Amino acid sequence: MALRERKKLRTREAISTAAIELFVEHGFDQVSITQVAEAADVSRRTLFAYFPTKEDLVVHRFADHEDEPARVVRARPADQSPLVALHTHFIERLRAHDPFTGLTDLPQVLDLYRLLRGTPALMARMLQFNETSERELASALHETAGTPELTARLAAAQIASVHWTLAMSNFDRCASGTSAPKALPTAVKAANQGFALLSSGLAPLWPTTEGSP
Amino acid sequence: MALRERKKLRTREAISTAAIELFVEHGFDQVSITQVAEAADVSRRTLFAYFPTKEDLVVHRFADHEDEPARVVRARPADQSPLVALHTHFIERLRAHDPFTGLTDLPQVLDLYRLLRGTPALMARMLQFNETSERELASALHETAGTPELTARLAAAQIASVHWTLAMSNFDRCASGTSAPKALPTAVKAANQGFALLSSGLAPLWPTTEGSP
DNA sequence: GTGCTAATCTGCACTTAGTCTACTTTTGCA
DNA sequence: TGCAAAAGTAGACTAAGTGCAGATTAGCAC
């Protein structure tokens, strides 16, 4: 990689790191773009060349994971169902304490999560990420499993929402002080339940005599 | 209702109507708050007394439906499962061409939907509505069906996402010119499939020999 | 090294969303 | 009619984000 490219990456990291540090310490709304630019030793204008909005200074760190579910579905063995592939992968990442699952002990990541949850503007941006992820997952299901389009969209929506719920739930436990290894068994159980609900449906939760309309 | 209250409501409506009219004609980003205030014949500052953000000028029209799923679950007969209640209700609203379902012929509503879909900032705001709706549904499930908290959250997430997907799918059909009565059968079939997936799970979609991990 | 080109960085002015404060108008009611 | 409270207004202010014109700097040819 050329010097120019490397320098750009370093600058980008420097800006984002400075931003998150300031945001974590003083709060997202209490720190201005100008202050971030000063801390990172670049001009305000340059900062906007790297990050289109203030929110992106924080959430770009999750951009890598945006297409993870779709990739997992596309990369699965031919004889494996998408749901099993996603389940297996999630449990695997959980055991690896991948921040992607919400289960982590890294103080920096926990701070980052706390910042996200406490800032509506950032949560809104994360939901958009989630929607992109969902759309890509729908495409992957449609293209690799032959699922009809609407069906794929419905399934992807369910899967993405369960995924998000599990990650938030895991994070909440870690943020409130439980260590990752200690939270792992609960997290695995939760993940198993989430994927079981996806796989077998919600009907067994509320058994009644009445049928559907 | 007192004169003061009535006048406030009228002002609120006038502002929102003027705003939507302008936004639909020229685009959300091409119209400034100042222009909206002028069109509604109030001061900029007064406008902000009624609507906290520019986005709210548009999306407040959906605020009524925010807690609809939770209400349906709470109001269901004692012997009915939450899922059946929600399914029945959705089909009912579909037949009534309730804009809440995305199925409508009212040109104003269609314009409004088109505006939403074409404006990322507005979609982001709608996703937040959806999340609130999901949280309230989770509470309703937890409190009225005795579902454990995490289970309720997972179920609510799935239900809310299917709901949203169905509404968007119906809207897309209507926005592309299909009349509501003509789109109804397809919409009912889609709803039945969505709720069937929720009820019985995704496993049957992708039958394989391999089990879960 | 020298110089050229193109990418990058910067300063500055500008627009717009949203807030704050102090002041005026209107409404409900005695 | 008069008064207290609610609602509306004017105008200055902060901060995000954009456009532009000029200064720097990397990459490369010689």
Coordinates of C-alpha atoms (C1' of nucleotides) in Angstrom, one line a residue:
Chain A
M1 CA 0.0 0.0 0.0
A2 CA 1.2 3.4 -0.9
L3 CA 2.3 6.1 1.6
R4 CA -0.7 8.2 0.6
E5 CA -3.1 5.4 1.3
R6 CA -1.5 4.5 4.6
K7 CA -1.6 8.1 5.7
K8 CA -5.2 8.4 4.8
L9 CA -6.1 5.4 6.9
R10 CA -4.0 6.7 9.8
T11 CA -5.7 10.1 9.7
R12 CA -9.1 8.4 9.5
E13 CA -8.3 6.4 12.6
A14 CA -6.9 9.4 14.4
I15 CA -10.0 11.4 13.8
S16 CA -12.4 8.6 14.8
T17 CA -10.4 7.7 17.9
A18 CA -10.2 11.3 19.1
A19 CA -13.9 11.7 18.5
I20 CA -15.0 8.6 20.4
E21 CA -12.7 9.5 23.3
L22 CA -14.2 12.9 23.6
F23 CA -17.8 11.6 23.1
V24 CA -17.3 8.9 25.7
E25 CA -16.0 11.4 28.2
H26 CA -18.3 14.3 27.7
G27 CA -21.3 12.9 25.8
F28 CA -22.1 13.0 22.1
D29 CA -24.2 16.2 22.2
Q30 CA -21.7 18.0 24.4
V31 CA -18.8 17.8 22.0
S32 CA -18.8 19.8 18.8
I33 CA -17.3 18.8 15.4
T34 CA -14.9 21.7 15.8
Q35 CA -13.5 20.3 19.1
V36 CA -13.1 16.9 17.5
A37 CA -11.2 18.4 14.6
E38 CA -8.9 20.3 17.0
A39 CA -8.2 17.2 19.0
A40 CA -7.3 15.2 15.9
D41 CA -5.3 18.1 14.6
V42 CA -7.0 18.5 11.3
S43 CA -9.2 21.2 9.9
R44 CA -13.0 21.0 10.3
R45 CA -13.3 20.8 6.5
T46 CA -10.9 17.8 6.3
L47 CA -12.9 15.9 9.0
F48 CA -16.0 16.1 6.7
A49 CA -13.9 14.8 3.9
Y50 CA -13.5 11.6 5.9
F51 CA -16.8 11.3 7.6
P52 CA -20.0 12.6 6.1
T53 CA -21.8 13.2 9.4
K54 CA -21.1 13.5 13.1
E55 CA -22.8 10.1 13.7
D56 CA -20.5 8.4 11.3
L57 CA -17.5 9.3 13.4
V58 CA -18.9 6.6 15.8
V59 CA -20.9 4.1 13.8
H60 CA -18.5 3.5 11.0
R61 CA -16.8 1.0 13.3
F62 CA -19.7 -1.3 12.8
A63 CA -19.7 -1.0 9.0
D64 CA -17.6 -4.1 8.6
H65 CA -20.4 -6.2 10.1
E66 CA -23.1 -4.8 8.0
D67 CA -23.0 -7.6 5.5
E68 CA -21.9 -10.4 7.8
P69 CA -25.2 -12.3 7.8
A70 CA -25.5 -12.2 4.1
R71 CA -21.9 -13.4 3.7
V72 CA -22.5 -16.3 6.1
V73 CA -25.5 -17.4 4.1
R74 CA -23.7 -17.2 0.8
A75 CA -20.7 -19.0 2.2
R76 CA -22.5 -21.9 3.8
P77 CA -22.1 -25.5 2.6
A78 CA -24.6 -26.6 -0.1
D79 CA -26.4 -29.0 2.1
Q80 CA -26.9 -26.6 5.1
S81 CA -29.9 -24.5 5.7
P82 CA -29.4 -20.7 6.0
L83 CA -30.8 -20.7 9.5
V84 CA -28.5 -23.4 10.7
A85 CA -25.5 -21.6 9.1
L86 CA -26.5 -18.3 10.9
H87 CA -27.1 -20.0 14.2
T88 CA -23.8 -21.9 14.1
H89 CA -22.0 -18.7 13.1
F90 CA -23.5 -16.7 15.9
I91 CA -22.7 -19.2 18.6
E92 CA -19.1 -19.4 17.2
R93 CA -18.7 -15.6 17.4
L94 CA -20.2 -15.7 20.8
R95 CA -17.6 -18.1 22.1
A96 CA -14.9 -15.9 20.5
H97 CA -16.3 -12.9 22.4
D98 CA -16.7 -11.0 19.1
P99 CA -18.1 -7.5 19.9
F100 CA -20.4 -8.2 16.9
T101 CA -22.5 -10.3 19.3
G102 CA -22.6 -7.7 22.0
L103 CA -20.6 -10.0 24.3
T104 CA -17.2 -8.4 25.2
D105 CA -15.0 -7.4 28.0
L106 CA -12.9 -4.8 26.2
P107 CA -13.5 -1.6 28.1
Q108 CA -13.2 0.6 24.9
V109 CA -15.9 -1.5 23.2
L110 CA -18.2 -1.3 26.3
D111 CA -17.8 2.4 26.5
L112 CA -18.6 2.6 22.8
Y113 CA -21.8 0.5 23.3
R114 CA -22.8 2.6 26.3
L115 CA -22.4 5.7 24.2
L116 CA -24.5 4.3 21.4
R117 CA -27.4 3.2 23.7
G118 CA -27.4 6.5 25.5
T119 CA -27.6 8.6 22.3
P120 CA -30.8 8.4 20.2
A121 CA -29.2 9.9 17.1
L122 CA -26.6 7.1 17.2
M123 CA -29.2 4.4 17.8
A124 CA -31.2 5.7 14.8
R125 CA -28.1 5.4 12.7
M126 CA -27.5 1.9 13.9
L127 CA -31.1 0.9 13.0
Q128 CA -30.3 2.0 9.5
F129 CA -27.3 -0.3 9.4
N130 CA -29.5 -3.0 10.6
E131 CA -31.9 -2.4 7.8
T132 CA -29.2 -2.5 5.2
S133 CA -28.0 -5.8 6.7
E134 CA -31.5 -7.1 6.5
R135 CA -31.9 -6.1 2.8
E136 CA -28.6 -7.9 1.9
L137 CA -29.6 -10.9 3.9
A138 CA -32.9 -11.0 1.9
S139 CA -31.0 -10.9 -1.4
A140 CA -28.7 -13.7 -0.2
L141 CA -31.7 -15.9 0.8
H142 CA -33.4 -15.2 -2.5
E143 CA -30.4 -15.9 -4.6
T144 CA -28.8 -18.9 -2.8
A145 CA -31.8 -20.7 -1.4
G146 CA -34.3 -20.1 -4.2
T147 CA -36.6 -18.5 -1.6
P148 CA -39.3 -16.3 -3.3
E149 CA -38.7 -12.6 -2.9
L150 CA -41.4 -11.7 -0.4
T151 CA -40.7 -14.8 1.6
A152 CA -37.0 -14.0 1.7
R153 CA -37.8 -10.4 2.8
L154 CA -40.1 -11.7 5.6
A155 CA -37.6 -14.2 6.8
A156 CA -34.7 -11.8 6.6
A157 CA -36.7 -9.2 8.6
Q158 CA -37.3 -11.8 11.4
I159 CA -33.7 -13.0 11.4
A160 CA -32.2 -9.5 11.5
S161 CA -34.5 -8.4 14.3
V162 CA -33.7 -11.5 16.4
H163 CA -30.0 -10.9 15.8
W164 CA -30.3 -7.3 16.9
T165 CA -32.3 -8.2 20.0
L166 CA -29.8 -10.8 21.0
A167 CA -26.8 -8.4 20.6
M168 CA -28.6 -5.7 22.6
S169 CA -29.5 -8.2 25.3
N170 CA -25.9 -9.5 25.6
F171 CA -24.5 -6.0 25.6
D172 CA -26.9 -4.9 28.4
R173 CA -25.6 -7.8 30.6
C174 CA -22.0 -6.9 29.9
A175 CA -22.5 -3.2 30.3
S176 CA -24.0 -3.8 33.8
G177 CA -20.8 -5.4 34.9
T178 CA -21.1 -9.1 34.2
S179 CA -17.8 -10.4 32.7
A180 CA -18.0 -11.9 29.2
P181 CA -17.0 -15.4 30.3
K182 CA -19.6 -15.4 33.0
A183 CA -22.3 -14.1 30.7
L184 CA -21.4 -16.6 27.9
P185 CA -23.7 -19.5 29.1
T186 CA -26.7 -17.2 29.3
A187 CA -25.9 -15.7 26.0
V188 CA -25.7 -19.1 24.3
K189 CA -29.0 -20.1 25.8
A190 CA -30.6 -16.9 24.7
A191 CA -29.2 -17.4 21.2
N192 CA -30.4 -21.0 21.1
Q193 CA -33.9 -19.8 22.1
G194 CA -33.9 -17.0 19.6
F195 CA -33.0 -19.3 16.7
A196 CA -35.4 -21.9 18.0
L197 CA -38.2 -19.4 17.8
L198 CA -37.1 -18.5 14.3
S199 CA -37.0 -22.1 13.3
S200 CA -40.1 -23.5 14.9
G201 CA -42.2 -20.4 15.3
L202 CA -44.0 -18.6 18.1
A203 CA -47.2 -20.7 18.2
P204 CA -45.9 -23.0 21.0
L205 CA -45.4 -20.0 23.2
W206 CA -49.1 -19.3 23.5
P207 CA -51.0 -22.6 23.1
T208 CA -54.8 -22.1 22.8
T209 CA -57.7 -23.8 21.4
E210 CA -58.5 -21.2 18.8
G211 CA -57.2 -21.5 15.3
S212 CA -56.1 -18.7 12.9
P213 CA -58.6 -16.7 11.0
Chain B
M1 CA -63.2 21.2 24.3
A2 CA -62.1 24.8 25.0
L3 CA -61.5 27.4 22.3
R4 CA -57.9 27.5 23.2
E5 CA -57.5 23.7 22.7
R6 CA -59.4 23.7 19.4
K7 CA -57.3 26.5 18.1
K8 CA -54.1 24.8 19.0
L9 CA -55.2 21.6 17.2
R10 CA -56.2 23.7 14.1
T11 CA -52.8 25.5 14.1
R12 CA -51.0 22.2 14.4
E13 CA -53.0 20.7 11.5
A14 CA -52.4 23.8 9.4
I15 CA -48.7 23.7 10.0
S16 CA -48.4 20.0 9.2
T17 CA -50.6 20.2 6.1
A18 CA -48.7 23.2 4.7
A19 CA -45.5 21.3 5.4
I20 CA -46.5 18.1 3.7
E21 CA -47.9 19.9 0.7
L22 CA -44.6 21.7 0.2
F23 CA -42.5 18.6 0.9
V24 CA -44.5 16.5 -1.5
E25 CA -44.2 19.1 -4.3
H26 CA -40.6 20.2 -3.9
G27 CA -38.9 17.5 -1.8
F28 CA -38.1 17.3 1.9
D29 CA -34.6 18.7 1.6
Q30 CA -35.6 21.5 -0.8
V31 CA -38.0 23.1 1.6
S32 CA -36.8 25.0 4.7
I33 CA -38.5 25.3 8.0
T34 CA -38.8 29.1 7.3
Q35 CA -40.8 28.4 4.1
V36 CA -43.1 26.1 6.0
A37 CA -43.7 28.7 8.7
E38 CA -44.5 31.3 6.1
A39 CA -46.9 29.1 4.3
A40 CA -48.7 28.2 7.5
D41 CA -48.6 31.9 8.6
V42 CA -46.9 31.4 11.9
S43 CA -43.5 32.4 13.2
R44 CA -40.6 30.0 12.9
R45 CA -40.4 29.8 16.7
T46 CA -44.1 28.9 17.0
L47 CA -43.6 26.1 14.5
F48 CA -41.0 24.6 16.8
A49 CA -43.4 24.9 19.7
Y50 CA -45.6 22.4 17.9
F51 CA -43.1 20.1 16.3
P52 CA -39.7 19.4 17.8
T53 CA -38.0 18.6 14.5
K54 CA -38.5 19.0 10.8
E55 CA -39.0 15.2 10.5
D56 CA -41.9 15.3 13.0
L57 CA -43.8 17.6 10.7
V58 CA -44.4 14.5 8.6
V59 CA -44.1 11.5 10.8
H60 CA -46.4 12.6 13.6
R61 CA -49.2 11.4 11.4
F62 CA -48.2 7.9 12.2
A63 CA -47.9 8.4 16.0
D64 CA -51.4 7.2 16.6
H65 CA -50.5 3.7 15.3
E66 CA -47.4 3.4 17.3
D67 CA -49.0 1.4 20.1
E68 CA -51.6 -0.3 18.0
P69 CA -50.0 -3.8 18.2
A70 CA -49.6 -3.5 22.0
R71 CA -53.3 -2.4 22.3
V72 CA -54.5 -5.3 20.2
V73 CA -52.7 -7.8 22.3
R74 CA -53.9 -6.2 25.5
A75 CA -57.5 -6.1 24.3
R76 CA -57.7 -9.6 23.0
P77 CA -60.2 -12.2 24.4
A78 CA -58.7 -14.2 27.2
D79 CA -58.7 -17.5 25.3
Q80 CA -57.0 -16.0 22.2
S81 CA -53.3 -16.2 21.5
P82 CA -51.5 -12.9 20.9
L83 CA -50.4 -14.0 17.4
V84 CA -54.0 -14.9 16.3
A85 CA -55.3 -11.6 17.7
L86 CA -52.6 -9.6 15.7
H87 CA -53.2 -11.7 12.6
T88 CA -57.0 -11.2 12.7
H89 CA -56.6 -7.5 13.4
F90 CA -54.2 -7.0 10.5
I91 CA -56.5 -8.8 8.0
E92 CA -59.4 -6.7 9.3
R93 CA -57.5 -3.4 8.8
L94 CA -56.4 -4.6 5.4
R95 CA -60.0 -5.1 4.3
A96 CA -60.8 -1.7 5.6
H97 CA -58.0 -0.2 3.5
D98 CA -56.5 1.3 6.6
P99 CA -53.4 3.3 5.6
F100 CA -51.7 1.6 8.7
T101 CA -51.4 -1.5 6.6
G102 CA -49.8 0.3 3.6
L103 CA -52.9 -0.5 1.5
T104 CA -54.7 2.6 0.4
D105 CA -56.0 4.5 -2.6
L106 CA -56.1 8.0 -1.0
P107 CA -53.8 10.1 -3.2
Q108 CA -52.7 12.2 -0.2
V109 CA -51.7 9.2 1.7
L110 CA -49.9 7.7 -1.3
D111 CA -48.0 11.0 -1.8
L112 CA -47.1 10.9 1.9
Y113 CA -45.8 7.4 1.7
R114 CA -43.7 8.2 -1.4
L115 CA -42.2 11.1 0.4
L116 CA -41.3 8.9 3.3
R117 CA -39.7 6.2 1.2
G118 CA -37.7 8.7 -0.8
T119 CA -36.3 10.6 2.2
P120 CA -33.7 8.7 4.3
A121 CA -34.1 11.1 7.2
L122 CA -37.8 10.3 7.3
M123 CA -37.3 6.6 7.0
A124 CA -34.9 6.7 9.9
R125 CA -37.5 8.4 12.0
M126 CA -40.1 5.8 11.0
L127 CA -37.7 3.0 12.1
Q128 CA -37.6 4.6 15.5
F129 CA -41.4 4.6 15.7
N130 CA -41.2 0.9 14.8
E131 CA -38.8 0.3 17.6
T132 CA -41.0 2.0 20.2
S133 CA -43.9 0.0 18.9
E134 CA -41.8 -3.2 19.3
R135 CA -40.9 -2.3 22.9
E136 CA -44.5 -1.7 23.8
L137 CA -45.6 -4.9 22.2
A138 CA -42.9 -6.8 24.2
S139 CA -44.3 -5.3 27.4
A140 CA -47.9 -6.3 26.4
L141 CA -46.7 -9.9 25.7
H142 CA -44.8 -10.1 28.9
E143 CA -47.7 -8.7 31.0
T144 CA -50.7 -10.3 29.5
A145 CA -49.4 -13.7 28.3
G146 CA -46.9 -14.3 31.0
T147 CA -44.1 -14.7 28.4
P148 CA -40.7 -14.3 30.0
E149 CA -39.0 -11.0 29.3
L150 CA -36.3 -12.1 26.8
T151 CA -38.8 -14.4 25.0
A152 CA -41.3 -11.5 24.8
R153 CA -38.6 -9.2 23.4
L154 CA -37.6 -11.8 20.8
A155 CA -41.1 -12.5 19.8
A156 CA -42.0 -8.8 19.6
A157 CA -39.0 -8.1 17.4
Q158 CA -40.1 -10.8 15.0
I159 CA -43.7 -9.6 14.9
A160 CA -42.8 -5.9 14.5
S161 CA -40.4 -6.6 11.7
V162 CA -42.9 -8.8 9.8
H163 CA -45.5 -6.1 10.3
W164 CA -43.2 -3.4 8.9
T165 CA -42.2 -5.6 5.9
L166 CA -45.9 -6.3 5.1
A167 CA -46.8 -2.6 5.2
M168 CA -43.9 -1.6 3.0
S169 CA -44.7 -4.4 0.5
N170 CA -48.3 -3.3 0.3
F171 CA -47.4 0.3 -0.1
D172 CA -44.9 -0.5 -2.9
R173 CA -47.7 -2.2 -4.8
C174 CA -50.1 0.7 -4.3
A175 CA -47.5 3.3 -5.0
S176 CA -46.7 1.7 -8.4
G177 CA -50.3 2.2 -9.5
T178 CA -52.2 -0.9 -8.4
S179 CA -55.6 0.1 -6.9
A180 CA -56.2 -1.0 -3.4
P181 CA -59.2 -3.3 -4.1
K182 CA -57.1 -5.0 -6.8
A183 CA -54.1 -5.4 -4.5
L184 CA -56.2 -6.7 -1.6
P185 CA -56.1 -10.4 -2.4
T186 CA -52.3 -10.4 -2.8
A187 CA -51.9 -8.4 0.4
V188 CA -54.1 -10.9 2.3
K189 CA -52.1 -13.8 1.0
A190 CA -48.8 -12.0 1.9
A191 CA -50.2 -11.3 5.4
N192 CA -51.2 -14.9 5.8
Q193 CA -47.8 -16.1 4.8
G194 CA -46.1 -13.6 7.1
F195 CA -48.1 -14.7 10.1
A196 CA -47.7 -18.3 9.1
L197 CA -43.9 -17.9 9.2
L198 CA -44.2 -16.3 12.6
S199 CA -46.4 -19.0 13.9
S200 CA -44.8 -22.1 12.4
G201 CA -41.2 -20.9 11.9
L202 CA -38.8 -20.7 9.0
A203 CA -37.4 -24.2 9.1
P204 CA -39.9 -25.6 6.5
L205 CA -38.6 -23.1 4.0
W206 CA -35.2 -24.7 3.7
P207 CA -35.6 -28.5 4.5
T208 CA -32.2 -30.2 4.8
T209 CA -30.8 -33.3 6.5
E210 CA -28.5 -31.3 8.8
G211 CA -29.7 -30.5 12.3
S212 CA -29.0 -27.4 14.5
P213 CA -25.6 -27.1 16.2
Chain C
dG1 C1' 17.5 17.0 -6.8
dT2 C1' 14.0 19.5 -10.0
dG3 C1' 9.8 20.2 -11.6
dC4 C1' 5.1 18.8 -12.9
dT5 C1' 0.5 16.9 -11.9
dA6 C1' -3.0 15.5 -9.2
dA7 C1' -4.7 14.4 -4.8
dT8 C1' -5.3 16.3 -0.4
dC9 C1' -5.8 19.9 3.0
dT10 C1' -7.2 24.4 4.5
dG11 C1' -9.6 28.8 5.6
dC12 C1' -13.6 31.3 5.0
dA13 C1' -18.1 32.4 3.9
dC14 C1' -22.7 30.6 3.7
dT15 C1' -27.2 27.9 4.6
dT16 C1' -30.2 25.8 7.7
dA17 C1' -32.0 23.3 12.0
dG18 C1' -32.8 24.1 16.4
dT19 C1' -32.4 26.8 21.0
dC20 C1' -32.6 30.9 24.3
dT21 C1' -34.3 35.1 26.1
dA22 C1' -37.1 38.9 26.6
dC23 C1' -41.3 40.9 25.0
dT24 C1' -46.2 41.2 23.1
dT25 C1' -50.7 39.4 22.2
dT26 C1' -54.6 36.6 23.2
dT27 C1' -57.6 33.8 26.0
dG28 C1' -60.3 32.2 30.1
dC29 C1' -62.5 33.7 33.8
dA30 C1' -63.8 36.5 37.8
Chain D
dT1 C1' -63.6 45.3 32.7
dG2 C1' -59.3 43.7 34.5
dC3 C1' -55.9 40.2 35.4
dA4 C1' -53.1 36.0 35.3
dA5 C1' -51.6 32.5 32.4
dA6 C1' -51.0 30.6 28.0
dA7 C1' -49.5 31.3 23.4
dG8 C1' -47.1 33.7 19.9
dT9 C1' -43.2 36.7 18.1
dA10 C1' -38.6 38.9 17.1
dG11 C1' -34.0 38.4 16.9
dA12 C1' -29.7 36.9 18.3
dC13 C1' -27.1 32.6 18.9
dT14 C1' -24.9 27.7 18.3
dA15 C1' -23.6 24.0 15.5
dA16 C1' -23.8 20.8 11.4
dG17 C1' -22.9 20.5 7.0
dT18 C1' -21.6 22.6 2.0
dG19 C1' -19.1 25.2 -1.7
dC20 C1' -15.1 27.3 -3.4
dA21 C1' -10.6 29.1 -4.2
dG22 C1' -6.1 28.8 -2.9
dA23 C1' -2.1 26.4 -0.4
dT24 C1' 0.4 21.8 0.5
dT25 C1' 2.1 17.6 -0.4
dA26 C1' 2.8 12.8 -2.5
dG27 C1' 4.1 10.4 -6.7
dC28 C1' 6.7 10.2 -10.6
dA29 C1' 9.5 11.4 -14.7
dC30 C1' 13.9 13.1 -15.9

